[in-house]
Tab-separated table of C-alpha atoms in Angstrom:
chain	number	residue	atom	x	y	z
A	21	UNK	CA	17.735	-13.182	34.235
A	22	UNK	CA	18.116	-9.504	34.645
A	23	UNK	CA	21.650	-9.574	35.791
A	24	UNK	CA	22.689	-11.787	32.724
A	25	UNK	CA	20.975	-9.601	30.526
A	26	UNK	CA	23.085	-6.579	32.216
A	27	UNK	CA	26.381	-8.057	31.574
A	28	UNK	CA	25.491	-8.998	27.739
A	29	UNK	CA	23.375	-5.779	27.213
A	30	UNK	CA	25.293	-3.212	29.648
A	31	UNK	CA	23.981	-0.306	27.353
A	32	UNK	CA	20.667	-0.960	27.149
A	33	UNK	CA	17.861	0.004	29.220
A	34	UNK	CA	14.358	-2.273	29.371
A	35	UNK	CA	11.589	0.720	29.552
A	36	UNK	CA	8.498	-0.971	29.289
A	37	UNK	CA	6.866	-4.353	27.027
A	38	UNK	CA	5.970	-5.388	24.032
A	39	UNK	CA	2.896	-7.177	21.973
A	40	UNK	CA	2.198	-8.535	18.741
A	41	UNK	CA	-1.764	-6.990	19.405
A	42	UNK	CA	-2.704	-5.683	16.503
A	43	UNK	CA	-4.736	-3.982	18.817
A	44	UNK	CA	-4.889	-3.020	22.761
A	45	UNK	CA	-6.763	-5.359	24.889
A	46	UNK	CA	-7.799	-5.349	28.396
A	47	UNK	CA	-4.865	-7.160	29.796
A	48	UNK	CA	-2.452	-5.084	28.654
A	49	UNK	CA	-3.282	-3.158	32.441
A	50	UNK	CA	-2.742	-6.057	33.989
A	51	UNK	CA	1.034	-6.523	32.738
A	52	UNK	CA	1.464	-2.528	32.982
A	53	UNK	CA	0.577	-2.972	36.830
A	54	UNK	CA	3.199	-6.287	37.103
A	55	UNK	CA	5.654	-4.185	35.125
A	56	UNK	CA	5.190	-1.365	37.780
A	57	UNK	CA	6.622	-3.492	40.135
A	58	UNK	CA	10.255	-4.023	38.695
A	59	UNK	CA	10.784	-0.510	38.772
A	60	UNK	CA	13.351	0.958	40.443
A	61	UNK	CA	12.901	3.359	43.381
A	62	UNK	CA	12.348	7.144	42.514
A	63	UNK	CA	11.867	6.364	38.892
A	64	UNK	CA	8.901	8.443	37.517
A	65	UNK	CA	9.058	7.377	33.777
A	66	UNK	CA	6.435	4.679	33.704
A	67	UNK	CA	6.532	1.580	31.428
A	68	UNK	CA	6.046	1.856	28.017
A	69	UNK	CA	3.537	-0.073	26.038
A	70	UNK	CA	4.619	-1.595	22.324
A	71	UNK	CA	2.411	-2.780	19.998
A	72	UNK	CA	4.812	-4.910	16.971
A	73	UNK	CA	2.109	-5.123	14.337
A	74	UNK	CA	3.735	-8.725	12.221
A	75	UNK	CA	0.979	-8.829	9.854
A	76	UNK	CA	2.347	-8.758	6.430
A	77	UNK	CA	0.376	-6.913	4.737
A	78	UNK	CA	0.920	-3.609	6.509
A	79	UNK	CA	3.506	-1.565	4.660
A	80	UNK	CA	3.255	1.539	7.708
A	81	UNK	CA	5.476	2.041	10.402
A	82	UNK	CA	4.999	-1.556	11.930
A	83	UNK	CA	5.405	-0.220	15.993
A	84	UNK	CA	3.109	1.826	17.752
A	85	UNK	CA	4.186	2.898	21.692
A	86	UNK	CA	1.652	3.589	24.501
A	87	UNK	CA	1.955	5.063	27.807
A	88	UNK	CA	-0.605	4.574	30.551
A	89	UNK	CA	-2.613	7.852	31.913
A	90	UNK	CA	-5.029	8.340	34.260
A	91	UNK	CA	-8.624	9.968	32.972
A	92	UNK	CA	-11.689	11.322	34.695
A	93	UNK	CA	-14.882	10.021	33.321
A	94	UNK	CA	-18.313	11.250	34.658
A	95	UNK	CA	-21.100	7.907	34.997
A	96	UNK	CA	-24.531	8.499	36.420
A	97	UNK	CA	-23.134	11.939	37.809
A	98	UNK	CA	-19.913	10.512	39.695
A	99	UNK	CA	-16.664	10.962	39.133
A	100	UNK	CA	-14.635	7.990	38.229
A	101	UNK	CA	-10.690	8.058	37.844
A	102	UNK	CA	-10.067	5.273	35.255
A	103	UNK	CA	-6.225	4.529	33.251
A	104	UNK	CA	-6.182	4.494	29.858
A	105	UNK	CA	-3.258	4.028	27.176
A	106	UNK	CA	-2.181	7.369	25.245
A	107	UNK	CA	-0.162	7.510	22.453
A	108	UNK	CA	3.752	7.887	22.366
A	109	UNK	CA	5.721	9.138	18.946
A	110	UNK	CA	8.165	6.159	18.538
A	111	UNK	CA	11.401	5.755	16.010
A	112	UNK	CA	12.638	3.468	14.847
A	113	UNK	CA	16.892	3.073	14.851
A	114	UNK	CA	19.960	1.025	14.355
A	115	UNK	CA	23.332	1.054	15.461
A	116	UNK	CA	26.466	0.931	13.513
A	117	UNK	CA	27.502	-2.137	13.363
A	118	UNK	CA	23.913	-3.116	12.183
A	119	UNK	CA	23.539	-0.758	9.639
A	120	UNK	CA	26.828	-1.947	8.536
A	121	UNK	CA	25.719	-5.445	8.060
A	122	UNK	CA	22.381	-4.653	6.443
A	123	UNK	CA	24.109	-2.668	3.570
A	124	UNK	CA	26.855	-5.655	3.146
A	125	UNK	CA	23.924	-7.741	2.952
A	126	UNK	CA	21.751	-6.199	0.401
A	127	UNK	CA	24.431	-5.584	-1.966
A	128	UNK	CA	24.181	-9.104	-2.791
A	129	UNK	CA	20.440	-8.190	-3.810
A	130	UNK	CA	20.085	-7.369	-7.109
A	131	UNK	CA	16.893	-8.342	-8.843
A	132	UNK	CA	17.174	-6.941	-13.228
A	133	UNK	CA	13.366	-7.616	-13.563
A	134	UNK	CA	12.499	-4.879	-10.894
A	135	UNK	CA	13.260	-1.426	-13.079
A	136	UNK	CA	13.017	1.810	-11.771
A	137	UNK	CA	9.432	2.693	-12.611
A	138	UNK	CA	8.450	-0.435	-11.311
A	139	UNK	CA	9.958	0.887	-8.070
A	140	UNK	CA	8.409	4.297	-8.152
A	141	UNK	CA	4.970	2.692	-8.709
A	142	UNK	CA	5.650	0.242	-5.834
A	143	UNK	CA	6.595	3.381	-3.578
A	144	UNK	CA	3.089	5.394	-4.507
A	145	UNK	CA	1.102	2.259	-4.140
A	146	UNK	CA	2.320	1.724	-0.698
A	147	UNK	CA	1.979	5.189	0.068
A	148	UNK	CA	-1.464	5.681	-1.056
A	149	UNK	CA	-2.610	1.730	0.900
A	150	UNK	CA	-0.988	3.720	3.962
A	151	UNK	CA	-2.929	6.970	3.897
A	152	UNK	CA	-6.124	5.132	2.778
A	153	UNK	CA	-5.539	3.212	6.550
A	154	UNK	CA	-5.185	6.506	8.255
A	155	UNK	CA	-8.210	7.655	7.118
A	156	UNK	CA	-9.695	4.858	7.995
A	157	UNK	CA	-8.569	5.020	11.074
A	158	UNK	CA	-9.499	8.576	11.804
A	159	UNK	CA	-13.402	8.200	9.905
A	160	UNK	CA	-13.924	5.229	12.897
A	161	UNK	CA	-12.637	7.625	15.544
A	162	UNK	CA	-14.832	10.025	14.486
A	163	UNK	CA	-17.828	7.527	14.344
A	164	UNK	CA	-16.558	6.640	17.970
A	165	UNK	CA	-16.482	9.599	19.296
A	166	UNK	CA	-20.298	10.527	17.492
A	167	UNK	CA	-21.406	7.734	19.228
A	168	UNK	CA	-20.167	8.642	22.473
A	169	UNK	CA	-18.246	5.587	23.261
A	170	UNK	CA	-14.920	7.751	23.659
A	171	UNK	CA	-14.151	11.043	24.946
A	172	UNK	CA	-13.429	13.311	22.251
A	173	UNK	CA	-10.096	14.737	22.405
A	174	UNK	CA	-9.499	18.102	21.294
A	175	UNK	CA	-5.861	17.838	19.864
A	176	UNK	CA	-7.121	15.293	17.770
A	177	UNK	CA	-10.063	17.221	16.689
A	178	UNK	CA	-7.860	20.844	15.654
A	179	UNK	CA	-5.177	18.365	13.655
A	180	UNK	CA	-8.039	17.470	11.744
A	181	UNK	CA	-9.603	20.812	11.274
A	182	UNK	CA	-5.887	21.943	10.305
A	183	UNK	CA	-5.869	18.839	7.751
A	184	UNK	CA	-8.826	19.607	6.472
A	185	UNK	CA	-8.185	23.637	6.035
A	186	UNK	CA	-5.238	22.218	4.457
A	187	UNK	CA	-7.079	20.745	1.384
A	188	UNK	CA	-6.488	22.750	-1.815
A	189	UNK	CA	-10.047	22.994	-3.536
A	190	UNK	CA	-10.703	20.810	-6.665
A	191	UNK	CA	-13.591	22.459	-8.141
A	192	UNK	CA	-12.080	25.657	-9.708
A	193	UNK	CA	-12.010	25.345	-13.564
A	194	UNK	CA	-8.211	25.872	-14.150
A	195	UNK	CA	-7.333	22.985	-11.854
A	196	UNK	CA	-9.555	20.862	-13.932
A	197	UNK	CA	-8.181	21.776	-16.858
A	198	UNK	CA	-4.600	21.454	-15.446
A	199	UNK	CA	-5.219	17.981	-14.361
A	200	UNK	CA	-6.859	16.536	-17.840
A	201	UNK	CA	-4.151	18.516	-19.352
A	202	UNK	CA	-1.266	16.791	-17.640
A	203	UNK	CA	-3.023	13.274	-17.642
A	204	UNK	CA	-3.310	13.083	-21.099
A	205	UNK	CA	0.427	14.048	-21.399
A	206	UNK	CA	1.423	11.320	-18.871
A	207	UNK	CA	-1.237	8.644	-20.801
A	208	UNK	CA	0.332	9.906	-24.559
A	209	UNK	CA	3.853	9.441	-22.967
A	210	UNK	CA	3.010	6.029	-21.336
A	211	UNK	CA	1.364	5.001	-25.120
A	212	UNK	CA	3.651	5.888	-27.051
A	213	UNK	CA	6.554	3.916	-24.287
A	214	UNK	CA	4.091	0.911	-25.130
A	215	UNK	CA	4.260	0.907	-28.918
A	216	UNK	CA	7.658	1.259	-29.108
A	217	UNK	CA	8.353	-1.433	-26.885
A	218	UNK	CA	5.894	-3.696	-29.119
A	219	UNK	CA	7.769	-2.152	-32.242
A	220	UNK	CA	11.120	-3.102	-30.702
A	221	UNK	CA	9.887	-6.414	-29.200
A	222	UNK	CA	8.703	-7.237	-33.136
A	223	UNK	CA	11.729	-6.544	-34.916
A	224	UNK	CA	13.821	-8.602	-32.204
A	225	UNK	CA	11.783	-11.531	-32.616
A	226	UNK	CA	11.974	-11.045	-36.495
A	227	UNK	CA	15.713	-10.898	-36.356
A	228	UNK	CA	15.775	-14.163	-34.218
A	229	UNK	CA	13.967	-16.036	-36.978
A	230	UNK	CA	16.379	-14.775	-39.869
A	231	UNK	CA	18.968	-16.081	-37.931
A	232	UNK	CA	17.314	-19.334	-35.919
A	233	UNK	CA	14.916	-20.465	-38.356
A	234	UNK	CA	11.629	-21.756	-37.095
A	235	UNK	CA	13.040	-24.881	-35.787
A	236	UNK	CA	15.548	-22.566	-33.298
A	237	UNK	CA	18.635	-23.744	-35.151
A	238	UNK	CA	21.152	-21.252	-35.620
A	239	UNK	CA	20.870	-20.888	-39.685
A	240	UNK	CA	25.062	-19.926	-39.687
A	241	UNK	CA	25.811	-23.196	-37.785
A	242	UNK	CA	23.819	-25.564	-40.422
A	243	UNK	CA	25.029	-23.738	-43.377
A	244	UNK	CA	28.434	-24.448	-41.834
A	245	UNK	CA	27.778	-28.011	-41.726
A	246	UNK	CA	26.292	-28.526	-44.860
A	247	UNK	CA	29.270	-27.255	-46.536
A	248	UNK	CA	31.734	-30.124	-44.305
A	249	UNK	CA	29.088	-32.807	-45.719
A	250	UNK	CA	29.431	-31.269	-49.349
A	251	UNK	CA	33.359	-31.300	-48.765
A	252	UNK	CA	33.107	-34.798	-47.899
A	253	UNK	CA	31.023	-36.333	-50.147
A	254	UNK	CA	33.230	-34.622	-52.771
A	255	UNK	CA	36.541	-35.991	-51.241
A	256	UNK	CA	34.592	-39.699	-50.611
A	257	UNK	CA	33.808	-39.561	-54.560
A	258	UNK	CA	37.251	-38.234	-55.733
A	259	UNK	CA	38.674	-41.519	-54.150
A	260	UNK	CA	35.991	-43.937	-55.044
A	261	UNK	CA	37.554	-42.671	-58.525
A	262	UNK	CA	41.238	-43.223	-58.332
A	263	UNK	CA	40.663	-46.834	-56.268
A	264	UNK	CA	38.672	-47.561	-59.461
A	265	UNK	CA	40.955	-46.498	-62.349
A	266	UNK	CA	43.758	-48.080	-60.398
A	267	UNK	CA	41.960	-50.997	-60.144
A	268	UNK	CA	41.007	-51.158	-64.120
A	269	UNK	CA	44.973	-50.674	-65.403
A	270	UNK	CA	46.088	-53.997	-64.615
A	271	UNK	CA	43.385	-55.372	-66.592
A	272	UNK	CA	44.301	-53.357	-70.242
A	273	UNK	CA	48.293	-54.685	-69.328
A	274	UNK	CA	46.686	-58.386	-69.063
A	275	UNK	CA	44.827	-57.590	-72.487
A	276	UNK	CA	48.049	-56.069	-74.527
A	277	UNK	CA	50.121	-59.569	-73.402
């Protein structure tokens, strides 16, 4: 199976295995030891571990990569070397040709409802659901680590110092003031979008029933045909007229003889 996949894939390189997860599980050292097998001689890059999170309600990156690394934990005053699965920054990438055939396929996608703002709002929703999971993620680390169920690990700990440090402060009076200032702007601006939009929305429908009626007939279309049934009835009457005066002169001619 390896040698087929060589000649159909002769660029690319298996480095390690994949799960759907969402989340590691004690097995996953099981297959990292069978996959430790297949390697070739002298090769010192060990598998790699890929979690493919399908779930889909995530809107994050959807792949997170693992590599197995060996940690000392003290129990009971020994010394125990255990392996554990560390994190790996992944990307994700296409080649040419695909990238060439996802662009010919979404210009086919064009949805009018979707506008713009719609879009932007889509984009900051997402982005805030992601950073509300990070946090998430890094407040039960924390508890984890308070606990003492993992080893704290101080890289982790300064990027959240630095994060933190980060922060601008909130509680000063001009950045209150600032921020009602400019959300009453952005509320006036997105109140006065909505009543014009109503105002606009008003006169279209009036215009529709000047011209449809209430029935939805277009009022141009029945004028039109009342006029052809007034034409007609005229013409029908102006011959019902001559058929009947040329009908009554034979009878005056019979008279006079």
């Amino acid at each position: 199976m390896l040698g087929m996949f060589r000649k159909v894939n002769a660029k690319e390189r298996v480095v390690g295995f994949y799960s759907t997860g969402p989340q590691i599980r004690s097995n996953d050292l099981r297959i990292h030891e069978l996959c430790k097998r297949f390697l070739p001689k002298h090769c010192m890059t060990p598998p790699v571990f890929c979690i493919i999170d399908i779930r889909p309600d995530r809107l994050s990156h959807p792949t997170t990569a693992y590599k197995v690394v060996e940690e000392v934990s003290t129990k009971g005053g020994q010394r125990e070397v255990k392996l554990s699965f560390a994190h790996v920054p992944s990307q994700m990438g296409a080649q040419e040709a695909e990238e060439v055939g996802v662009e010919h396929l979404l210009r086919d996608i064009n949805d009018p409802t979707v506008s713009t703002v719609a879009s932007l709002i889509k984009g900051k929703i997402s982005g805030l659901a992601t950073l509300t999971e990070k946090l998430v993620e890094c407040k039960d680390y924390l508890e984890t680590c308070a606990r003492g169920e993992c080893k704290v690990n101080p890289e982790i700990v300064a990027n959240l110092q630095t994060i933190l440090n980060l922060l601008p402060n909130l509680n000063t009076e001009d950045m209150v003031r600032s921020m009602l200032i400019k959300t009453n702007d952005m509320y006036m601006a997105i109140y006065l979008s909505a009543l014009i939009r109503s105002v606009i929305a008003l006169h279209d429908l009036i215009n529709n029933r000047i011209r449809f009626g209430e029935y939805g007939t277009d009022q141009s279309e029945s004028d039109e045909e009342k006029k052809e049934e007034v034409a007609d009835n005229d013409t029908a009457s102006k011959k019902d007229d001559k058929t009947a005066a040329s009908a009554g002169a034979p009878k005056k001619e019979e008279k006079k003889k």
